[in-house]
Amino acid sequence: MAKLVSLFISSRQQTIISLLLGCLLFAGFVGFAALFAVQQIHHTMRSEAQEALQPVIDVGVKIDEAFSALEKGVTAAPCSQPFLDQMRRVAYLPDGISEFLYAPDGRVKCSLSKGWSSQALDLGPPDTVETAEAPANRFDRDLAFLGLDGLVGSLVSRGPFALVVPKAQLSYLGTSWLAVELVAVSQSGVWRHRGGREGVHSQFVEAAGGGLSGLLPRLSESRCTANGRFCVTTEASFLGYLKDQKVGAVVALLVAAVLAIALADRGRAMIVRHWSFEKRFRRHLGPESVICMYQPIMELRTGRISACEVLARWRDVDDQIVYPDRFIPLVERYGLTMSFTRMVVERAYADLSAKVPDGHKLLVTFNIFPRDLDSKVLCDVFRPFLSEPDRFTVVVELVESDAVVVEWAQREIELLRQAGIQTFIDDFGAGYSSIHNLAALSVDGVKLDRSFAMAPADSLMARMLGHAIEMIHASARSIVVEGVETRERLDQLRSVEPPIDYVQGYFISRPLTPPAFREFLLKHPADPARLSIAA
Ligand code: C2E
Ligand code: CA
Ligand code: CA
């Protein structure tokens, strides 16, 4: 989970994600445009097929009408003069049907143009037999046997009547990307080409049941007359269509690209906003994400580790440990100071009550926000520590700031002292520190800002260190010198008179995890004779 989340946090990964998002969106838009194009192709295929089929349907209707008229109106004795007259009346209908025959059992007894025939002419076997829905059909017959020399036509028969109809055909082949074929289909499924581009229907039948041509769906379909005797099959080439619609395709690609870039950019901005440190911190700040480190503080005279400073860390959603300089300003900005301190204290109590070896009494110092200097609330917050006075003494470290009103602070400090909580001024000598506050506030100790101890030996700050110590001593407060990074500086501090109470810094120890802090305490027990750092 942490790994997954870290994808959204690093700006490099955010760029990769937005690129991927852009590609996906582009593919989506192109896919959408392709679907639209396929829809258009299908629409064109359907209308082309319908257009090609319509004349066949029209002729079929006329044939049906002609047969119905013959069956109804030609009732005289077959092939008699009245019979032929009745047949002529039907032939008079403007239906484009050119010849009427009386041909029971497929043998012509008489015809409208030739009258009675002495020898019955055989129509030959039908290509498609008669059914309830459709008449029998004999395609492309030489009509010379009917005296129509040089003409070819189809013979359609229903019951004893037969008609000569013009050949159903299709001269239109299609477009550059669309092929059309008209076929006549028999009951057995055998078809014969009747016009258009030959082979389209056979390919359609071969691929029946679906299939792909290359990576693109096969765009072919067949539409038939209601009786299934004639079908128009169309086949379209998707790439051919795109070539035909070059301008539209290029515009669609450009629009898809612009939209994808714009949306991916918005997506990136949303990811960046949602996963910004500030938003992450606000969403995930809780007791389980607050971690404490413990920096040992050494009593200079004895070398004993008699105190520690609790330093908060925050575990980011990607498991990275975040230092306070990044999140403390947010805690303040969002007014979370007291609840944050409460989380730190709870975590510290859980750690220290489990890890501090028995018999090791410890001064535990906490950084509190100046605005939270409220003895009532702080007593409640520190209750767990206060309930174990034999093991822990609580110290609150207070940085001077304009939020501290001296009279009010003095009263709260007094109340805290009565409850067993000591107060130290933190980072004295930096920021808002004032000698006036040092005199006016009855604090128990002062932590000298680390910039003094860390300054180069011959610098002004280093020279001021001695004066600052002298001044604090004069105020009769305990003194902690922070930022002791070298043995030389420690030795120098040892020689200061009157002596310094406590020292803290990387030379003694960096801030430690709870198990490491326990190890450290075990190695540096309360008995100063066994102490190694001070040696
Ligand atoms: P601070 O109260 O002055 O804490 C001491 C800082 O100095 C710590 O930094 C510590 O790691 C660092 N430090 C200790 N010894 C040395 C040394 O010898 N050399 C150098 N260069 N640095 C040393 P950290 O842990 O990053 O804390 C920074 C600040 O964040 C703290 O300064 C404190 O003001 C604030 N802070 C930390 N935890 C809390 C907390 O729980 N609540 C509040 N309100 N502030 C906190
Ligand atoms: Ca501090
Ligand atoms: Ca400090």
XYZ file of C-alpha atoms and ligand atoms in Angstrom:
583
model
C 0.000 0.000 0.000
C 2.758 2.426 0.999
C 4.574 1.571 -2.251
C 1.435 2.217 -4.255
C 0.829 5.517 -2.531
C 4.433 6.599 -3.081
C 3.663 6.507 -6.823
C 1.397 9.500 -6.336
C 3.812 11.408 -4.153
C 7.016 11.651 -6.153
C 6.788 14.318 -8.822
C 8.577 12.071 -11.332
C 5.954 9.367 -10.810
C 3.197 11.965 -10.976
C 4.517 12.938 -14.413
C 4.621 9.294 -15.491
C 1.072 8.743 -14.194
C -0.229 11.786 -16.027
C 1.546 10.640 -19.202
C -0.069 7.225 -18.847
C -3.394 8.875 -18.151
C -2.947 11.014 -21.277
C -2.164 7.930 -23.376
C -5.164 6.083 -21.931
C -7.459 9.024 -22.561
C -6.097 9.402 -26.076
C -6.648 5.690 -26.724
C -10.153 6.016 -25.242
C -11.042 8.980 -27.432
C -9.587 7.330 -30.524
C -11.521 4.167 -29.651
C -14.659 6.227 -29.255
C -14.059 7.929 -32.616
C -13.393 4.512 -34.189
C -16.689 3.222 -32.787
C -18.428 6.233 -34.215
C -16.782 5.558 -37.587
C -17.900 1.917 -37.421
C -21.432 3.104 -36.700
C -21.261 5.366 -39.741
C -19.945 2.518 -41.870
C -22.759 0.231 -40.720
C -25.278 2.923 -41.433
C -23.931 3.372 -44.964
C -23.823 -0.395 -45.482
C -27.451 -0.717 -44.438
C -28.662 2.069 -46.662
C -26.628 0.832 -49.653
C -28.008 -2.679 -49.161
C -31.530 -1.375 -48.863
C -31.101 0.682 -52.018
C -29.779 -2.322 -53.926
C -32.527 -4.574 -52.608
C -35.426 -2.238 -53.222
C -35.854 -2.881 -57.006
C -35.807 -6.636 -56.315
C -38.436 -6.198 -53.611
C -40.525 -4.038 -55.948
C -40.405 -6.635 -58.731
C -41.267 -9.352 -56.215
C -44.354 -7.426 -55.138
C -45.423 -6.958 -58.746
C -44.893 -10.655 -59.458
C -47.039 -11.559 -56.438
C -49.715 -9.133 -57.592
C -49.586 -10.510 -61.123
C -49.962 -14.107 -59.871
C -52.816 -13.129 -57.592
C -54.528 -11.341 -60.483
C -54.019 -14.374 -62.740
C -55.369 -16.797 -60.137
C -58.362 -14.578 -59.486
C -59.148 -13.241 -62.953
C -58.193 -16.030 -65.380
C -60.906 -18.593 -64.837
C -61.882 -19.653 -68.358
C -60.915 -23.052 -69.817
C -57.129 -23.129 -69.953
C -55.675 -21.816 -73.204
C -59.145 -21.026 -74.659
C -59.603 -17.646 -76.288
C -61.481 -16.267 -73.235
C -58.620 -17.606 -71.117
C -56.065 -15.704 -73.220
C -58.274 -12.597 -73.142
C -58.477 -12.744 -69.364
C -54.690 -13.186 -69.233
C -54.244 -10.121 -71.466
C -56.276 -8.030 -69.050
C -53.829 -8.926 -66.288
C -50.860 -8.263 -68.588
C -52.242 -4.814 -69.201
C -51.294 -3.837 -65.640
C -48.288 -1.510 -65.727
C -45.919 -3.842 -63.912
C -43.069 -4.322 -66.408
C -43.734 -8.040 -66.677
C -43.381 -8.931 -70.307
C -44.788 -12.415 -70.909
C -47.497 -14.572 -69.307
C -47.546 -18.308 -69.657
C -49.884 -21.098 -68.735
C -47.505 -23.888 -67.753
C -48.970 -26.510 -65.401
C -46.283 -28.938 -64.139
C -43.581 -26.860 -65.800
C -44.826 -27.444 -69.336
C -46.026 -24.448 -71.379
C -49.488 -25.065 -72.817
C -50.099 -21.535 -74.075
C -48.602 -18.031 -73.825
C -49.974 -14.560 -74.127
C -47.776 -13.600 -77.072
C -47.984 -16.888 -79.006
C -51.399 -18.154 -77.950
C -52.038 -21.849 -77.846
C -49.030 -24.090 -78.330
C -49.477 -27.389 -80.119
C -46.582 -29.083 -78.367
C -46.083 -28.436 -74.659
C -42.713 -26.739 -74.075
C -40.721 -27.785 -71.064
C -39.607 -24.916 -68.771
C -36.832 -27.091 -67.429
C -35.938 -27.743 -63.776
C -36.346 -24.717 -61.498
C -33.364 -23.164 -59.768
C -35.515 -22.488 -56.756
C -38.701 -24.449 -56.165
C -42.019 -22.974 -55.272
C -42.838 -22.528 -51.604
C -45.713 -20.959 -49.724
C -43.723 -17.688 -49.556
C -42.052 -17.568 -52.951
C -42.671 -18.707 -56.515
C -40.330 -21.114 -58.353
C -37.582 -19.382 -60.279
C -35.537 -20.271 -63.323
C -32.758 -17.771 -63.787
C -31.303 -16.352 -66.982
C -33.041 -18.605 -69.470
C -32.638 -18.151 -73.198
C -36.132 -17.114 -74.208
C -35.799 -18.270 -77.826
C -38.054 -21.282 -77.040
C -40.807 -18.750 -76.430
C -40.095 -17.049 -79.724
C -38.173 -14.237 -77.990
C -34.918 -14.791 -79.889
C -31.761 -13.297 -78.412
C -33.433 -12.407 -75.123
C -32.530 -13.730 -71.699
C -34.896 -13.517 -68.726
C -36.026 -15.272 -65.601
C -39.019 -17.551 -65.533
C -41.082 -17.335 -62.390
C -43.909 -19.793 -61.811
C -46.619 -20.219 -59.233
C -49.228 -22.910 -59.638
C -50.058 -23.344 -63.327
C -48.975 -19.824 -64.291
C -45.510 -18.611 -65.238
C -44.136 -15.166 -65.984
C -41.116 -13.916 -67.862
C -39.512 -11.184 -65.787
C -36.497 -9.049 -66.501
C -33.256 -10.231 -64.975
C -32.825 -9.017 -61.360
C -29.475 -7.343 -61.451
C -27.206 -4.818 -59.859
C -24.770 -2.819 -61.914
C -23.500 -0.782 -58.937
C -20.243 -2.193 -57.522
C -19.886 0.009 -54.464
C -17.369 2.677 -53.490
C -13.622 2.643 -52.852
C -14.234 1.208 -49.382
C -17.601 -0.507 -49.771
C -18.348 -3.517 -51.984
C -21.900 -4.666 -52.752
C -23.142 -7.932 -54.232
C -26.655 -9.133 -55.050
C -27.214 -12.886 -54.894
C -30.171 -15.153 -55.376
C -30.376 -17.905 -52.784
C -31.990 -21.331 -53.140
C -33.510 -23.311 -50.275
C -30.429 -25.500 -50.142
C -28.348 -22.420 -49.451
C -26.690 -22.386 -52.871
C -26.457 -18.859 -54.154
C -25.829 -17.356 -57.516
C -24.299 -14.013 -58.326
C -26.852 -11.561 -59.641
C -24.832 -8.370 -59.751
C -22.441 -6.086 -57.967
C -18.905 -7.150 -57.025
C -18.544 -10.895 -57.303
C -17.138 -12.758 -54.300
C -18.392 -10.449 -51.564
C -21.167 -12.855 -50.546
C -18.949 -15.935 -50.620
C -16.433 -14.233 -48.314
C -19.262 -13.255 -45.992
C -20.512 -16.849 -45.842
C -16.992 -18.194 -45.237
C -16.490 -15.826 -42.343
C -19.983 -16.455 -40.953
C -19.924 -16.821 -37.221
C -17.799 -13.738 -36.794
C -14.073 -13.338 -37.014
C -11.505 -10.676 -37.414
C -9.764 -9.449 -40.471
C -6.433 -8.348 -39.066
C -7.107 -6.498 -35.863
C -10.256 -4.847 -37.101
C -13.757 -6.267 -36.881
C -14.994 -7.653 -40.161
C -17.459 -5.139 -41.444
C -19.746 -7.188 -43.596
C -23.412 -7.947 -43.465
C -26.171 -9.343 -45.620
C -29.771 -8.215 -45.997
C -32.359 -10.354 -47.756
C -35.860 -10.023 -49.111
C -38.630 -11.226 -46.798
C -38.805 -14.602 -48.584
C -35.034 -14.985 -48.372
C -34.663 -15.483 -52.136
C -32.470 -12.445 -52.795
C -29.782 -11.016 -50.607
C -27.534 -8.008 -50.849
C -24.216 -8.455 -49.090
C -22.002 -5.515 -48.291
C -18.415 -5.480 -47.123
C -16.576 -2.383 -45.925
C -12.891 -1.748 -45.339
C -12.318 0.286 -42.195
C -8.951 1.565 -43.405
C -10.482 2.344 -46.781
C -13.144 4.378 -45.002
C -10.496 6.296 -43.052
C -8.577 7.002 -46.277
C -11.801 8.243 -47.808
C -12.477 10.453 -44.775
C -8.875 11.651 -44.399
C -9.698 15.158 -43.213
C -12.287 13.966 -40.685
C -9.910 11.303 -39.367
C -7.057 13.792 -38.915
C -9.355 16.289 -37.182
C -10.662 13.519 -34.882
C -7.085 12.508 -33.986
C -6.141 16.111 -33.265
C -9.212 16.709 -31.117
C -8.532 13.445 -29.237
C -4.909 14.493 -28.649
C -5.811 17.994 -27.447
C -8.565 16.682 -25.154
C -6.307 13.947 -23.772
C -3.502 16.436 -23.071
C -5.886 18.918 -21.422
C -7.551 16.262 -19.252
C -4.255 14.585 -18.342
C -2.961 17.984 -17.291
C -6.009 18.550 -15.108
C -5.594 15.033 -13.752
C -1.984 15.801 -12.880
C -2.991 19.006 -11.133
C -5.598 17.078 -9.130
C -3.093 14.376 -8.195
C -0.546 16.991 -7.181
C -3.142 18.815 -5.098
C -4.614 15.704 -3.521
C -1.221 14.221 -2.706
C 0.532 17.429 -1.695
C 2.334 17.149 1.614
C -0.138 19.500 3.255
C -3.187 17.492 2.167
C -1.531 14.179 3.053
C -0.585 15.427 6.480
C -4.083 16.679 7.215
C -5.701 13.464 6.008
C -3.392 11.047 7.765
C -2.324 12.793 10.957
C -3.321 10.482 13.783
C -1.927 8.586 16.777
C -0.648 5.817 14.534
C 1.340 8.160 12.280
C 2.993 10.159 15.060
C 6.374 8.783 16.089
C 8.661 9.919 18.876
C 12.430 9.971 19.055
C 14.276 10.433 22.329
C 17.439 12.476 22.576
C 19.431 11.740 25.730
C 20.365 14.720 27.912
C 23.428 14.300 30.114
C 23.977 15.695 33.570
C 27.386 17.258 33.012
C 28.727 16.948 36.536
C 27.990 13.216 36.931
C 27.785 12.075 33.287
C 24.432 10.532 34.112
C 21.679 10.399 31.457
C 19.077 11.957 33.632
C 16.807 13.444 30.984
C 15.637 13.127 27.424
C 13.900 15.397 24.967
C 10.911 13.977 23.139
C 11.152 14.919 19.457
C 8.215 14.232 17.216
C 8.334 12.716 13.741
C 5.522 11.989 11.329
C 5.267 8.803 9.302
C 4.164 9.791 5.813
C 1.750 7.585 3.860
C 4.688 6.159 1.905
C 6.385 5.247 5.233
C 8.973 8.002 4.905
C 9.818 9.682 8.192
C 9.161 13.421 8.140
C 11.010 15.903 10.379
C 9.196 18.546 12.420
C 10.406 21.538 10.419
C 8.017 20.368 7.664
C 4.923 19.612 9.672
C 5.050 21.821 12.779
C 4.052 24.916 10.723
C 1.014 22.963 9.440
C 0.045 21.859 12.941
C 0.049 25.519 13.912
C -1.707 26.760 10.774
C -4.588 24.321 11.193
C -4.954 24.864 14.925
C -4.023 21.269 15.777
C -1.403 22.147 18.357
C -2.984 20.711 21.483
C -4.295 17.571 19.865
C -0.860 17.053 18.312
C 0.872 17.462 21.697
C -1.609 14.982 23.157
C -0.681 12.426 20.483
C 3.027 12.977 21.158
C 2.564 12.576 24.906
C 0.487 9.411 24.528
C 3.029 7.905 22.146
C 5.920 8.914 24.435
C 4.254 7.424 27.484
C 3.629 4.134 25.653
C 7.286 4.041 24.541
C 9.000 5.205 27.715
C 6.892 3.267 30.219
C 7.848 0.135 28.283
C 11.481 0.951 27.480
C 13.019 2.883 30.365
C 14.841 0.369 32.595
C 13.557 -0.004 36.137
C 15.153 2.341 38.612
C 16.192 4.867 35.948
C 14.448 8.088 36.923
C 14.090 10.395 33.966
C 13.284 14.032 33.309
C 11.186 13.903 30.148
C 11.072 17.181 28.243
C 8.347 18.012 25.747
C 8.116 20.859 23.289
C 4.805 22.613 23.653
C 3.374 25.368 21.538
C 3.420 28.761 23.306
C -0.293 29.246 22.634
C -1.000 25.987 24.526
C 0.426 27.155 27.832
C -2.674 26.237 29.778
C -1.952 24.406 33.007
C -5.378 22.805 33.231
C -5.233 21.205 29.820
C -1.547 20.324 30.108
C -2.102 18.587 33.448
C -4.736 16.486 31.751
C -2.472 15.767 28.773
C 0.464 14.712 30.991
C -1.658 12.723 33.431
C -0.091 9.335 32.543
C 3.423 10.624 33.298
C 2.286 12.472 36.408
C 0.827 9.232 37.736
C 4.369 7.775 37.879
C 6.378 10.408 39.781
C 8.980 7.833 40.839
C 9.960 7.182 37.243
C 9.269 10.411 35.371
C 9.346 14.150 35.831
C 7.693 16.128 33.087
C 9.324 19.247 31.694
C 7.589 21.474 29.184
C 9.908 23.383 26.871
C 8.521 26.710 25.888
C 9.904 28.844 23.112
C 9.405 32.503 23.836
C 7.104 34.104 21.352
C 4.716 37.015 20.998
C 1.956 34.553 21.988
C 3.334 34.569 25.531
C 1.836 37.237 27.771
C 4.227 37.398 30.690
C 1.734 37.772 33.562
C -0.496 35.032 32.282
C 2.490 32.768 31.489
C 3.889 33.305 34.967
C 0.599 32.193 36.539
C 0.372 29.075 34.350
C 4.006 28.174 35.048
C 3.296 28.386 38.773
C 0.222 26.188 38.426
C 2.235 23.669 36.393
C 4.945 23.606 39.077
C 2.301 22.874 41.703
C 1.132 19.951 39.573
C 4.718 18.632 39.354
C 5.494 19.867 35.843
C 8.657 21.895 35.337
C 9.021 24.573 32.672
C 12.160 25.341 30.649
C 12.629 28.197 28.238
C 13.733 26.649 24.949
C 16.143 28.059 22.367
C 17.215 30.870 24.656
C 19.330 33.362 22.765
C 17.424 32.953 19.518
C 14.201 34.448 18.152
C 12.079 36.302 20.701
C 14.240 35.580 23.794
C 14.449 38.411 26.185
C 16.291 38.911 29.403
C 13.166 40.478 30.767
C 11.247 37.200 30.344
C 14.071 35.300 31.998
C 13.702 37.499 35.021
C 9.902 37.720 34.987
C 9.080 34.034 34.493
C 9.807 31.636 37.323
C 10.914 28.866 34.949
C 12.895 25.921 36.266
C 15.498 25.911 33.560
C 16.758 27.424 30.377
C 17.933 25.636 27.241
C 20.611 27.638 25.538
C 20.048 27.700 21.808
C 22.270 25.298 19.946
C 23.693 28.060 17.776
C 25.980 29.003 20.723
C 27.490 25.577 21.228
C 27.714 24.882 17.506
C 29.507 28.125 16.669
C 33.218 27.896 15.662
C 35.547 28.212 18.678
C 36.789 31.740 17.983
C 33.476 33.199 16.733
C 31.432 35.928 18.424
C 28.664 33.415 19.261
C 31.175 31.097 20.920
C 32.550 33.988 22.969
C 29.000 34.948 23.947
C 28.357 31.389 25.191
C 30.228 32.073 28.429
C 28.306 35.307 29.049
C 24.966 33.663 28.333
C 25.758 30.885 30.787
C 26.798 33.425 33.394
C 23.557 35.335 32.918
C 21.380 32.229 33.291
C 23.287 31.185 36.381
C 22.657 34.588 37.805
C 18.942 33.951 37.399
C 19.390 30.700 39.407
C 17.846 28.485 36.731
C 19.054 25.075 35.638
C 20.894 25.327 32.371
C 20.938 22.956 29.399
C 23.410 23.618 26.600
C 22.081 22.205 23.319
C 24.012 21.404 20.151
C 27.107 19.811 21.682
C 28.603 18.106 18.689
C 32.260 17.601 19.603
C 34.416 16.346 22.454
C 36.294 19.669 22.448
C 33.087 21.580 23.079
C 32.075 19.153 25.832
C 35.467 19.487 27.501
C 35.240 23.246 27.221
C 31.769 23.235 28.833
C 33.108 21.060 31.671
C 35.605 23.720 32.568
C 32.978 26.470 32.861
C 32.463 27.854 36.363
C 29.923 27.790 37.953
C 29.216 24.409 36.363
C 26.584 23.762 33.674
C 23.778 21.387 34.667
C 22.963 19.522 31.472
C 24.297 19.064 27.947
C 22.483 17.763 24.877
C 23.799 17.205 21.398
C 24.957 14.789 18.747
C 28.220 14.100 20.605
C 26.248 12.599 23.463
C 23.679 11.010 21.188
C 21.438 11.738 18.249
C 17.685 11.373 18.860
C 17.011 7.624 19.229
C 14.163 5.227 18.514
C 12.563 3.699 21.645
C 14.553 0.419 21.502
C 17.809 2.283 20.758
C 17.063 4.665 23.621
C 16.608 1.713 25.969
C 19.931 0.252 24.757
C 21.555 3.618 25.358
C 20.187 3.834 28.901
C 21.338 0.287 29.636
C 24.833 1.188 28.440
C 24.798 4.433 30.437
C 23.209 3.504 33.734
C 22.408 5.800 36.579
C 25.733 4.875 38.199
C 28.212 7.452 36.888
C 31.199 5.250 37.622
C 30.196 3.095 34.635
C 29.698 5.940 32.223
C 31.718 5.967 29.027
C 30.934 9.280 27.268
C 32.036 11.450 30.113
C 35.255 9.466 30.576
P 14.303 21.867 19.451
O 13.280 21.861 20.489
O 15.365 22.905 19.574
O 14.923 20.415 19.389
C 16.269 20.148 19.163
C 16.539 19.965 17.725
O 17.914 20.023 17.508
C 16.092 18.595 17.241
O 15.741 18.679 15.891
C 17.376 17.805 17.417
O 17.445 16.657 16.577
C 18.392 18.812 17.015
N 19.666 18.574 17.639
C 19.924 17.997 18.826
N 21.253 17.952 19.062
C 21.847 18.535 17.994
C 23.220 18.769 17.630
O 24.153 18.462 18.346
N 23.436 19.368 16.437
C 22.437 19.745 15.614
N 22.723 20.300 14.447
N 21.129 19.526 15.917
C 20.847 18.925 17.102
P 14.388 18.123 15.399
O 14.101 16.817 16.053
O 14.446 18.171 13.913
O 13.344 19.147 15.920
C 13.316 20.406 15.409
C 12.354 21.252 16.183
O 11.028 20.815 16.022
C 12.571 21.202 17.666
O 13.626 22.053 18.005
C 11.251 21.677 18.198
O 11.181 23.077 18.176
C 10.304 21.148 17.160
N 9.665 19.930 17.674
C 10.094 18.662 17.669
N 9.182 17.860 18.240
C 8.159 18.659 18.648
C 6.929 18.436 19.328
O 6.573 17.318 19.726
N 6.131 19.528 19.573
C 6.513 20.769 19.198
N 5.702 21.775 19.491
N 7.653 21.005 18.540
C 8.460 19.973 18.283
Ca 13.117 21.742 22.526
Ca 16.005 23.784 21.545
